Amino acid sequence: MVSWTLASWRQLMLLALLLPHLFLDAAVARQCFWPGQAPEDAGCLSWRVMVEANNARGWRTVPAQCVGYVEGYMTRGQYLRDLAGVMEQASGYVDQIAADADANADGLDAWVFDIDDTCLSNLPYYENKQFGAYDPLAFKAWASREACPGIPPVLGLFTALLDKGFKVFLLTGRDEETLGSCTAGNLEAEGFSGYERLIMRTPEYRGQSSSVFKSAMRKQLVDEGYRIRGNVGDQWSDLQGDCVGDRVFKIPNPITFPHLASPPRPSPLLYIHHLASPPPPRSGTEPQRLSNPTPYHLQLFTMGRRPARCYRQIKNKPYPKSRYCRGVPDPKIRIFDVGQKRRGVEEFPLCVHLVSWEKENVSSEALEAARIACNKYMAKHAGKDAFHLRVRAHPFHVLRINKMLSCAGADRLQTGMRGAFGKPTGTCARVSIGQVLLSVRCRDAHAHQAHEALRRAKFKFPGRQRIITSGKWGFTKFSRAEYLKLKSEGRLVPDGSNAKLLTWHGSLANRQPSRAVYPPSVAGSA
């Protein structure tokens, strides 16, 4: 027989009191941390419905709490089921208007299709960006690869419309000059052929919103005599404005962000959970009112990115992007050679370096900022055709972050495993003492401008750097005296911004007549 002591009874009573709190904390944690498993509880389903109904506006990224839910929605079949339902409604509407004997007698009945995330899917791009803010440069690089997969249900509707004699116009906000041929090739490869016209953004509409541009293009079609019977798009900017058509079909898409005329600097956003209550107004002041008020639990607030000083020290092994390290955001710097990079080796004999004087990590954002500052000064004071700037450090090292919940009222849930591995959040370059960060080659007359440009670029980097005037000829490995001597002997072959040295190595059969160079011992004996 078990004898119950007073201490045992106290422990049992304490356990009975704590059990409800433990279950409550588990429920709260499930709401905050695993919205992909319980979207209704976390509010992510409500947020997606608000986006599809065009009630949630002005957002820049998928809320941090809903990334798992949105990824599951797009990749686990629900998106395709919803898309198939929309296409089924569109097909029924096509059959209905095609049954009319008098319809399309003159062949001017038209349909308008958007391209991005309507005909072609950009899901791989957004997955690689971790559903982060829209980056025009990264998206342009992705679109130029012509690797956007087609969306089969939309292709089926597209083919059915062509078979029934409708004119199909593809209307997109992509730039015609830079992405015209890439877009046409991608569409052709995915089966979208036979359309009437591909309409892309021209220079006169740059800087204007997608809604204004597409509204003007549809009005031009109507002025040409076409009757827009249907309009298919994934964003509300595709379906608003003038001449939207007799009927519009909105394709579900919770990952495409509003493309503004001048996109803001990308910054992560924080999604405030519905358990949080709005902060009380200060005494004696009126609470601020939003122009488009939304429930407090669905408002988006800007959260600053982690400072780069957190990653400054080199303390681990190199961690590059690989098949084991996936989902790495694209580096901020995309261009490493600026200016007259095609000028020959003879034109720019002077070379000035910006050399790192510390062993540290340099973020891709710092490299891009330094490149912009140096290029801007040289182009303004020396001339855009008077220099060649090269960024010598490349951000291959992947930075990681162990994100913690930052919503109000979740202080008790902030604890996590210490030293956790984390997810990729950015890239940096691992530089050592004496490593060249930036190099500028120019004429001797612009030496002062090159020094000043690199001095200004120093302010974009952490730690210490030094500006050193190289004794080499341009970007070559030969000193000035050595370069002139070898050139006079005919032993140098220009190779872009560099020069190749003709030596006595290699097969004599491949030597050009009168260009063979012999070692001193052979030349002396001859």
Coordinates of N, CA and C in Angstrom, one line a residue, residues 118-333:
T118 N 0.7 34.1 -64.2 CA -0.5 33.7 -64.9 C -0.3 32.7 -66.0
C119 N 0.5 33.1 -66.9 CA 1.0 32.1 -68.0 C 2.3 31.4 -67.5
L120 N 3.2 32.2 -67.0 CA 4.5 31.6 -66.5 C 4.6 31.8 -65.0
S121 N 5.1 30.8 -64.3 CA 5.2 30.8 -62.9 C 6.5 31.3 -62.4
N122 N 6.5 32.1 -61.4 CA 7.8 32.6 -60.8 C 8.0 32.1 -59.4
L123 N 7.3 30.9 -59.1 CA 7.4 30.3 -57.8 C 8.9 30.0 -57.4
P124 N 9.7 29.4 -58.3 CA 11.1 29.2 -58.0 C 11.9 30.4 -57.5
Y125 N 11.6 31.6 -58.2 CA 12.2 32.8 -57.8 C 11.8 33.2 -56.4
Y126 N 10.6 33.2 -56.1 CA 10.1 33.6 -54.8 C 10.6 32.7 -53.7
E127 N 10.6 31.4 -54.0 CA 11.2 30.4 -53.0 C 12.6 30.7 -52.7
N128 N 13.4 31.0 -53.7 CA 14.8 31.4 -53.5 C 15.0 32.7 -52.7
K129 N 14.0 33.6 -52.9 CA 14.1 34.8 -52.1 C 13.4 34.7 -50.7
Q130 N 13.0 33.5 -50.4 CA 12.3 33.2 -49.1 C 11.1 34.1 -48.9
F131 N 10.4 34.4 -50.1 CA 9.2 35.2 -50.1 C 9.5 36.6 -49.5
G132 N 10.7 37.1 -49.8 CA 11.1 38.4 -49.3 C 10.6 39.5 -50.2
A133 N 11.1 40.7 -50.0 CA 10.6 41.9 -50.7 C 11.0 41.8 -52.2
Y134 N 10.3 42.4 -53.1 CA 10.5 42.4 -54.5 C 11.8 43.1 -54.8
D135 N 12.7 42.5 -55.6 CA 14.0 43.0 -55.9 C 14.0 43.1 -57.5
P136 N 13.9 44.3 -58.1 CA 13.9 44.4 -59.5 C 15.1 43.8 -60.2
L137 N 16.3 44.0 -59.7 CA 17.5 43.4 -60.3 C 17.5 41.9 -60.3
A138 N 17.1 41.3 -59.1 CA 17.1 39.9 -59.0 C 16.0 39.3 -59.9
F139 N 14.9 39.9 -60.0 CA 13.8 39.4 -60.9 C 14.2 39.5 -62.3
K140 N 14.9 40.6 -62.7 CA 15.3 40.7 -64.1 C 16.3 39.6 -64.5
A141 N 17.2 39.3 -63.5 CA 18.1 38.2 -63.8 C 17.4 36.9 -63.9
W142 N 16.4 36.7 -63.1 CA 15.6 35.4 -63.2 C 14.9 35.3 -64.5
A143 N 14.2 36.4 -64.9 CA 13.4 36.4 -66.1 C 14.3 36.2 -67.3
S144 N 15.5 36.8 -67.3 CA 16.4 36.7 -68.5 C 16.9 35.3 -68.7
R145 N 16.7 34.4 -67.7 CA 17.2 33.0 -67.9 C 16.2 32.2 -68.7
E146 N 15.0 32.7 -69.0 CA 14.0 32.0 -69.7 C 13.7 30.6 -69.1
A147 N 13.7 30.6 -67.8 CA 13.4 29.3 -67.1 C 12.1 29.3 -66.3
C148 N 11.2 30.3 -66.6 CA 9.9 30.3 -65.9 C 9.1 29.1 -66.4
P149 N 8.6 28.2 -65.6 CA 7.8 27.1 -66.0 C 6.3 27.6 -66.4
G150 N 5.7 27.0 -67.4 CA 4.4 27.3 -67.7 C 3.4 26.8 -66.7
I151 N 2.2 27.4 -66.7 CA 1.1 26.9 -65.8 C 0.1 26.1 -66.6
P152 N 0.0 24.8 -66.5 CA -0.8 24.0 -67.4 C -2.2 24.4 -67.5
P153 N -3.0 24.6 -66.4 CA -4.4 25.0 -66.6 C -4.6 26.2 -67.4
V154 N -3.7 27.2 -67.3 CA -3.8 28.4 -68.0 C -3.5 28.1 -69.5
L155 N -2.5 27.3 -69.7 CA -2.2 26.9 -71.1 C -3.4 26.2 -71.8
G156 N -4.1 25.4 -71.0 CA -5.3 24.7 -71.6 C -6.4 25.8 -72.0
L157 N -6.6 26.8 -71.2 CA -7.6 27.8 -71.5 C -7.1 28.6 -72.7
F158 N -5.8 28.9 -72.8 CA -5.2 29.6 -73.9 C -5.4 28.9 -75.2
T159 N -5.1 27.6 -75.2 CA -5.3 26.8 -76.4 C -6.7 26.7 -76.8
A160 N -7.7 26.6 -75.9 CA -9.1 26.5 -76.2 C -9.6 27.8 -76.8
L161 N -9.1 28.9 -76.4 CA -9.5 30.2 -76.9 C -9.0 30.3 -78.4
L162 N -7.8 29.9 -78.7 CA -7.3 30.0 -80.0 C -8.1 29.0 -80.9
D163 N -8.5 27.9 -80.4 CA -9.2 26.9 -81.2 C -10.6 27.5 -81.6
K164 N -11.2 28.3 -80.7 CA -12.5 28.8 -80.9 C -12.5 30.2 -81.7
G165 N -11.3 30.6 -82.1 CA -11.2 31.8 -83.0 C -11.1 33.1 -82.2
F166 N -10.8 33.1 -80.9 CA -10.6 34.4 -80.2 C -9.2 34.9 -80.4
K167 N -9.0 36.2 -80.4 CA -7.7 36.9 -80.4 C -7.2 37.0 -79.0
V168 N -6.0 36.5 -78.8 CA -5.4 36.5 -77.4 C -4.2 37.5 -77.4
F169 N -4.3 38.4 -76.5 CA -3.2 39.3 -76.3 C -2.6 39.1 -74.9
L170 N -1.2 39.1 -74.9 CA -0.5 38.9 -73.7 C 0.1 40.2 -73.2
L171 N -0.4 40.7 -72.1 CA -0.1 42.0 -71.6 C 0.7 41.9 -70.3
T172 N 1.9 42.4 -70.3 CA 2.8 42.3 -69.1 C 3.5 43.6 -68.8
G173 N 3.9 43.8 -67.6 CA 4.6 44.9 -67.2 C 6.1 44.8 -67.3
R174 N 6.6 43.7 -67.9 CA 8.1 43.6 -68.1 C 8.6 44.6 -69.2
D175 N 9.8 45.0 -69.0 CA 10.4 46.0 -69.9 C 10.7 45.4 -71.3
E176 N 10.3 46.1 -72.3 CA 10.4 45.5 -73.6 C 11.8 45.5 -74.1
E177 N 12.6 46.5 -73.8 CA 14.0 46.6 -74.3 C 14.9 45.6 -73.7
T178 N 14.7 45.3 -72.4 CA 15.7 44.4 -71.7 C 15.2 42.9 -71.7
L179 N 13.8 42.7 -71.7 CA 13.3 41.4 -71.5 C 12.4 41.0 -72.6
G180 N 12.4 41.7 -73.7 CA 11.5 41.4 -74.8 C 11.7 40.0 -75.4
S181 N 13.0 39.8 -75.9 CA 13.3 38.5 -76.5 C 13.3 37.4 -75.6
C182 N 13.7 37.6 -74.3 CA 13.7 36.5 -73.3 C 12.3 36.1 -73.0
T183 N 11.4 37.0 -72.9 CA 10.0 36.7 -72.6 C 9.3 35.9 -73.7
A184 N 9.6 36.4 -75.0 CA 9.0 35.7 -76.1 C 9.5 34.3 -76.3
G185 N 10.8 34.1 -76.0 CA 11.4 32.8 -76.1 C 10.9 31.9 -75.0
N186 N 10.7 32.4 -73.8 CA 10.2 31.6 -72.7 C 8.8 31.1 -73.0
L187 N 7.9 32.0 -73.5 CA 6.5 31.7 -73.8 C 6.5 30.6 -74.9
E188 N 7.3 30.8 -75.9 CA 7.4 29.8 -77.0 C 7.8 28.4 -76.5
A189 N 8.8 28.4 -75.6 CA 9.2 27.1 -75.1 C 8.2 26.4 -74.2
E190 N 7.3 27.2 -73.6 CA 6.3 26.6 -72.7 C 5.0 26.3 -73.4
G191 N 4.9 26.6 -74.7 CA 3.7 26.2 -75.5 C 2.8 27.4 -75.8
F192 N 3.1 28.6 -75.3 CA 2.2 29.7 -75.6 C 2.6 30.4 -76.9
S193 N 2.1 29.8 -78.0 CA 2.3 30.3 -79.3 C 1.0 30.5 -80.0
G194 N 1.0 31.4 -81.0 CA -0.2 31.7 -81.8 C -1.0 32.8 -81.3
Y195 N -0.5 33.6 -80.3 CA -1.2 34.7 -79.8 C -1.1 35.9 -80.8
E196 N -2.0 36.8 -80.6 CA -2.1 37.9 -81.6 C -1.0 38.9 -81.4
R197 N -0.7 39.3 -80.1 CA 0.3 40.3 -79.9 C 0.9 40.2 -78.5
L198 N 2.2 40.4 -78.3 CA 2.8 40.5 -77.0 C 3.0 41.9 -76.7
I199 N 2.4 42.5 -75.6 CA 2.4 43.9 -75.3 C 3.3 44.0 -74.0
M200 N 4.4 44.8 -74.1 CA 5.3 44.9 -73.0 C 5.4 46.4 -72.7
R201 N 6.0 46.7 -71.5 CA 6.2 48.1 -71.1 C 7.2 48.8 -72.0
T202 N 6.9 49.9 -72.5 CA 7.8 50.7 -73.4 C 8.4 51.9 -72.5
P203 N 9.4 52.6 -73.0 CA 10.0 53.6 -72.2 C 9.1 54.7 -71.8
E204 N 8.1 55.0 -72.5 CA 7.2 56.1 -72.1 C 6.3 55.8 -70.9
Y205 N 6.2 54.5 -70.6 CA 5.4 54.1 -69.4 C 6.3 53.7 -68.2
R206 N 7.6 53.9 -68.3 CA 8.5 53.6 -67.2 C 8.2 54.5 -66.0
G207 N 8.2 54.0 -64.8 CA 7.9 54.8 -63.7 C 6.5 54.9 -63.3
Q208 N 5.6 54.4 -64.2 CA 4.1 54.4 -63.9 C 3.7 53.0 -63.4
S209 N 2.6 53.0 -62.6 CA 2.2 51.8 -62.0 C 1.7 50.8 -63.1
S210 N 1.6 49.5 -62.7 CA 1.1 48.5 -63.6 C -0.3 48.8 -64.0
S211 N -1.1 49.2 -63.0 CA -2.6 49.5 -63.3 C -2.7 50.6 -64.4
V212 N -2.0 51.6 -64.3 CA -2.1 52.7 -65.3 C -1.6 52.2 -66.7
F213 N -0.5 51.5 -66.7 CA 0.1 51.0 -68.0 C -0.9 50.1 -68.6
K214 N -1.4 49.1 -67.9 CA -2.2 48.1 -68.5 C -3.6 48.6 -68.9
S215 N -4.1 49.6 -68.1 CA -5.3 50.2 -68.5 C -5.2 51.0 -69.8
A216 N -4.1 51.7 -70.0 CA -3.9 52.4 -71.3 C -3.8 51.4 -72.4
M217 N -3.1 50.3 -72.2 CA -2.9 49.3 -73.3 C -4.3 48.7 -73.7
R218 N -5.1 48.4 -72.7 CA -6.4 47.8 -73.0 C -7.3 48.8 -73.7
K219 N -7.2 50.1 -73.4 CA -8.0 51.1 -74.1 C -7.5 51.2 -75.5
Q220 N -6.2 51.1 -75.8 CA -5.8 51.1 -77.2 C -6.4 49.9 -78.0
L221 N -6.5 48.7 -77.4 CA -7.1 47.6 -78.0 C -8.6 47.9 -78.4
V222 N -9.3 48.5 -77.4 CA -10.7 48.8 -77.7 C -10.8 49.8 -78.8
D223 N -9.9 50.8 -78.8 CA -9.9 51.8 -79.8 C -9.7 51.2 -81.2
E224 N -8.9 50.1 -81.2 CA -8.6 49.4 -82.5 C -9.8 48.6 -83.0
G225 N -10.9 48.5 -82.2 CA -12.1 47.8 -82.6 C -12.2 46.4 -81.9
Y226 N -11.3 46.0 -81.0 CA -11.4 44.7 -80.4 C -12.4 44.8 -79.2
R227 N -13.1 43.7 -79.0 CA -14.0 43.6 -77.8 C -13.4 42.6 -76.8
I228 N -13.0 43.1 -75.7 CA -12.4 42.3 -74.6 C -13.5 41.5 -73.9
R229 N -13.5 40.2 -74.2 CA -14.6 39.4 -73.6 C -14.1 38.8 -72.3
G230 N -12.8 38.7 -72.1 CA -12.3 38.1 -70.8 C -10.9 38.7 -70.5
N231 N -10.6 38.7 -69.2 CA -9.3 39.3 -68.7 C -8.9 38.4 -67.6
V232 N -7.6 37.8 -67.7 CA -7.1 36.8 -66.7 C -5.8 37.4 -66.2
G233 N -5.7 37.5 -64.8 CA -4.5 37.9 -64.2 C -4.5 37.5 -62.8
D234 N -3.3 37.6 -62.2 CA -3.1 37.1 -60.8 C -3.1 38.3 -59.8
Q235 N -2.9 39.5 -60.2 CA -2.9 40.7 -59.4 C -4.1 41.6 -59.7
W236 N -4.6 42.4 -58.7 CA -5.7 43.2 -58.9 C -5.3 44.4 -59.9
S237 N -4.0 44.7 -60.0 CA -3.6 45.7 -60.9 C -3.8 45.3 -62.4
D238 N -3.9 43.9 -62.6 CA -4.2 43.4 -63.9 C -5.7 43.6 -64.3
L239 N -6.5 43.7 -63.3 CA -8.0 43.6 -63.5 C -8.7 44.9 -63.1
Q240 N -8.0 46.0 -62.9 CA -8.6 47.3 -62.6 C -8.2 48.3 -63.6
G241 N -9.0 49.4 -63.6 CA -8.8 50.5 -64.6 C -9.9 50.5 -65.7
D242 N -9.5 51.0 -66.8 CA -10.4 51.1 -68.0 C -10.4 49.9 -68.8
C243 N -11.5 49.6 -69.4 CA -11.7 48.5 -70.4 C -11.1 47.2 -69.9
V244 N -11.6 46.8 -68.7 CA -11.1 45.5 -68.1 C -11.7 44.3 -68.8
G245 N -12.8 44.5 -69.5 CA -13.4 43.4 -70.2 C -14.8 43.0 -69.7
D246 N -15.5 42.1 -70.4 CA -16.8 41.7 -69.9 C -16.8 41.0 -68.6
R247 N -15.7 40.2 -68.5 CA -15.6 39.4 -67.2 C -14.1 39.2 -66.9
V248 N -13.8 39.2 -65.6 CA -12.4 39.1 -65.2 C -12.3 37.8 -64.4
F249 N -11.1 37.2 -64.4 CA -10.8 36.0 -63.7 C -9.5 36.2 -62.9
K250 N -9.7 36.2 -61.6 CA -8.5 36.4 -60.7 C -7.9 35.1 -60.3
I251 N -6.6 34.9 -60.7 CA -5.9 33.7 -60.3 C -5.4 33.8 -58.9
P252 N -5.5 32.8 -58.1 CA -5.0 33.0 -56.7 C -3.5 33.1 -56.7
N253 N -3.0 34.0 -55.9 CA -1.6 34.2 -55.8 C -1.3 35.0 -54.5
P254 N -0.9 34.4 -53.4 CA -0.6 35.1 -52.2 C 0.9 35.5 -52.0
I255 N 1.7 35.4 -53.1 CA 3.1 35.6 -53.0 C 3.6 36.8 -53.8
T256 N 2.8 37.3 -54.7 CA 3.3 38.4 -55.6 C 2.9 39.7 -54.9
F257 N 3.9 40.5 -54.8 CA 3.8 41.8 -54.0 C 3.5 42.9 -54.9
P258 N 2.9 44.0 -54.5 CA 2.6 45.1 -55.3 C 3.9 45.7 -55.9
H259 N 3.9 45.8 -57.3 CA 5.1 46.3 -57.9 C 4.9 47.8 -58.1
L260 N 5.6 48.6 -57.2 CA 5.4 50.0 -57.2 C 6.3 50.6 -58.3
A261 N 6.0 51.9 -58.6 CA 6.8 52.6 -59.7 C 8.2 52.7 -59.3
S262 N 8.6 52.9 -58.1 CA 9.9 52.9 -57.6 C 10.0 52.0 -56.3
P263 N 10.3 50.7 -56.4 CA 10.2 49.9 -55.3 C 11.1 50.3 -54.2
P264 N 10.6 50.3 -52.9 CA 11.4 50.7 -51.8 C 12.5 49.7 -51.5
R265 N 13.4 50.1 -50.7 CA 14.5 49.2 -50.3 C 13.9 48.0 -49.5
P266 N 14.3 46.8 -49.9 CA 13.7 45.6 -49.3 C 14.0 45.6 -47.8
S267 N 13.0 45.3 -47.0 CA 13.2 45.1 -45.6 C 12.3 44.1 -45.1
P268 N 12.7 43.2 -44.1 CA 11.8 42.2 -43.6 C 10.7 42.9 -42.8
L269 N 9.5 42.2 -42.9 CA 8.3 42.7 -42.2 C 7.9 41.8 -41.1
L270 N 7.3 42.3 -40.1 CA 6.8 41.6 -38.9 C 5.3 41.5 -38.9
Y271 N 4.8 40.3 -38.7 CA 3.4 40.1 -38.7 C 3.0 40.0 -37.2
I272 N 2.1 40.9 -36.8 CA 1.7 40.9 -35.4 C 0.5 39.9 -35.3
H273 N 0.6 39.0 -34.3 CA -0.3 38.0 -34.1 C -1.6 38.5 -33.5
H274 N -2.7 37.8 -33.7 CA -4.0 38.4 -33.3 C -4.1 38.3 -31.8
L275 N -3.2 37.7 -31.1 CA -3.3 37.7 -29.6 C -2.8 39.0 -29.1
A276 N -2.0 39.8 -29.9 CA -1.5 41.0 -29.4 C -2.6 42.1 -29.4
S277 N -2.6 42.9 -28.4 CA -3.6 44.0 -28.2 C -3.0 45.3 -28.6
P278 N -3.7 46.2 -29.2 CA -3.1 47.5 -29.6 C -2.6 48.3 -28.4
P279 N -1.5 49.0 -28.6 CA -1.0 49.7 -27.4 C -1.9 50.9 -27.1
P280 N -2.1 51.2 -25.8 CA -3.0 52.4 -25.5 C -2.3 53.7 -25.9
P281 N -3.2 54.7 -26.3 CA -2.6 56.0 -26.7 C -2.1 56.7 -25.5
R282 N -1.1 57.6 -25.8 CA -0.5 58.3 -24.8 C -1.5 59.3 -24.2
S283 N -1.3 59.6 -22.9 CA -2.2 60.5 -22.3 C -2.2 61.9 -22.9
G284 N -3.3 62.5 -23.2 CA -3.4 63.8 -23.8 C -3.2 63.9 -25.2
T285 N -3.1 62.7 -25.9 CA -2.9 62.7 -27.3 C -4.0 61.8 -28.0
E286 N -4.3 62.1 -29.2 CA -5.3 61.3 -29.9 C -4.6 60.1 -30.6
P287 N -5.1 58.9 -30.6 CA -4.5 57.8 -31.3 C -4.4 58.1 -32.8
Q288 N -3.3 57.6 -33.4 CA -3.1 57.8 -34.9 C -4.1 57.0 -35.6
R289 N -4.7 57.5 -36.7 CA -5.6 56.8 -37.5 C -5.0 56.5 -38.9
L290 N -5.2 55.3 -39.4 CA -4.6 55.0 -40.7 C -5.6 55.4 -41.7
S291 N -5.0 55.7 -42.9 CA -5.9 56.1 -44.0 C -6.7 55.0 -44.5
N292 N -6.2 53.8 -44.5 CA -6.9 52.5 -44.8 C -6.9 51.6 -43.6
P293 N -7.7 51.9 -42.6 CA -7.6 51.1 -41.3 C -7.9 49.6 -41.6
T294 N -7.0 48.8 -41.0 CA -7.2 47.4 -41.0 C -7.1 46.9 -39.5
P295 N -7.7 45.7 -39.3 CA -7.6 45.2 -37.9 C -6.1 45.2 -37.4
Y296 N -6.0 45.5 -36.1 CA -4.6 45.6 -35.6 C -3.8 44.3 -35.7
H297 N -4.5 43.2 -35.6 CA -3.8 41.9 -35.7 C -3.4 41.6 -37.1
L298 N -3.8 42.4 -38.1 CA -3.4 42.1 -39.5 C -2.5 43.3 -40.0
Q299 N -2.1 44.2 -39.2 CA -1.2 45.3 -39.6 C 0.2 44.8 -39.8
L300 N 0.9 45.4 -40.7 CA 2.3 45.0 -41.0 C 3.2 46.2 -40.5
F301 N 4.3 45.8 -39.8 CA 5.2 46.8 -39.3 C 6.6 46.5 -39.7
T302 N 7.3 47.5 -40.1 CA 8.7 47.4 -40.6 C 9.6 47.0 -39.4
M303 N 10.5 46.0 -39.6 CA 11.4 45.6 -38.6 C 12.8 45.7 -39.2
G304 N 13.8 46.3 -38.5 CA 15.1 46.5 -39.0 C 15.8 45.2 -39.2
R305 N 16.7 45.1 -40.2 CA 17.5 43.9 -40.4 C 18.7 43.9 -39.3
R306 N 19.1 42.7 -39.1 CA 20.2 42.5 -38.1 C 21.4 43.3 -38.5
P307 N 22.1 44.0 -37.6 CA 23.3 44.8 -38.0 C 24.4 43.9 -38.5
A308 N 25.2 44.4 -39.4 CA 26.3 43.6 -40.0 C 27.4 43.4 -39.0
R309 N 27.4 44.2 -37.9 CA 28.5 44.0 -36.9 C 28.3 42.7 -36.2
C310 N 27.1 42.1 -36.3 CA 26.9 40.8 -35.7 C 27.6 39.7 -36.5
Y311 N 28.0 40.0 -37.7 CA 28.7 38.9 -38.5 C 30.1 39.4 -38.9
R312 N 30.6 40.4 -38.2 CA 31.9 41.0 -38.7 C 33.1 40.0 -38.5
Q313 N 33.1 39.3 -37.5 CA 34.3 38.4 -37.1 C 34.3 37.1 -37.9
I314 N 35.4 36.8 -38.4 CA 35.6 35.5 -39.1 C 35.9 34.4 -38.0
K315 N 34.9 33.6 -37.8 CA 35.1 32.6 -36.7 C 34.8 31.2 -37.1
N316 N 34.3 31.0 -38.3 CA 33.9 29.6 -38.7 C 34.5 29.3 -40.0
K317 N 34.3 28.1 -40.5 CA 34.8 27.7 -41.8 C 33.9 28.4 -42.9
P318 N 34.5 28.5 -44.1 CA 33.7 29.0 -45.2 C 32.4 28.2 -45.4
Y319 N 31.3 28.9 -45.6 CA 30.0 28.2 -45.8 C 29.4 28.7 -47.1
P320 N 29.8 28.2 -48.2 CA 29.2 28.7 -49.5 C 27.9 28.0 -49.8
K321 N 27.2 28.6 -50.8 CA 26.0 28.1 -51.3 C 26.2 26.8 -52.1
S322 N 25.4 25.7 -51.8 CA 25.6 24.4 -52.4 C 24.3 23.7 -52.3
R323 N 24.3 22.4 -52.7 CA 23.1 21.7 -52.7 C 22.7 21.3 -51.3
Y324 N 23.6 21.5 -50.3 CA 23.3 21.3 -48.9 C 22.9 22.6 -48.2
C325 N 23.3 23.7 -48.8 CA 22.9 25.0 -48.3 C 22.0 25.7 -49.3
R326 N 20.7 25.5 -49.2 CA 19.8 26.0 -50.2 C 19.0 27.2 -49.6
G327 N 18.3 27.8 -50.5 CA 17.4 29.0 -50.1 C 18.2 30.2 -49.7
V328 N 19.4 30.4 -50.3 CA 20.3 31.5 -50.0 C 19.8 32.7 -50.8
P329 N 19.5 33.9 -50.1 CA 19.1 35.1 -50.9 C 20.2 35.5 -51.8
D330 N 19.8 36.1 -52.9 CA 20.8 36.6 -53.9 C 21.6 37.8 -53.2
P331 N 22.9 37.8 -53.5 CA 23.7 38.9 -53.0 C 23.3 40.3 -53.6
K332 N 23.5 41.3 -52.8 CA 23.0 42.6 -53.2 C 23.8 43.1 -54.4
I333 N 25.1 42.8 -54.5 CA 26.0 43.2 -55.6 C 25.8 42.2 -56.7

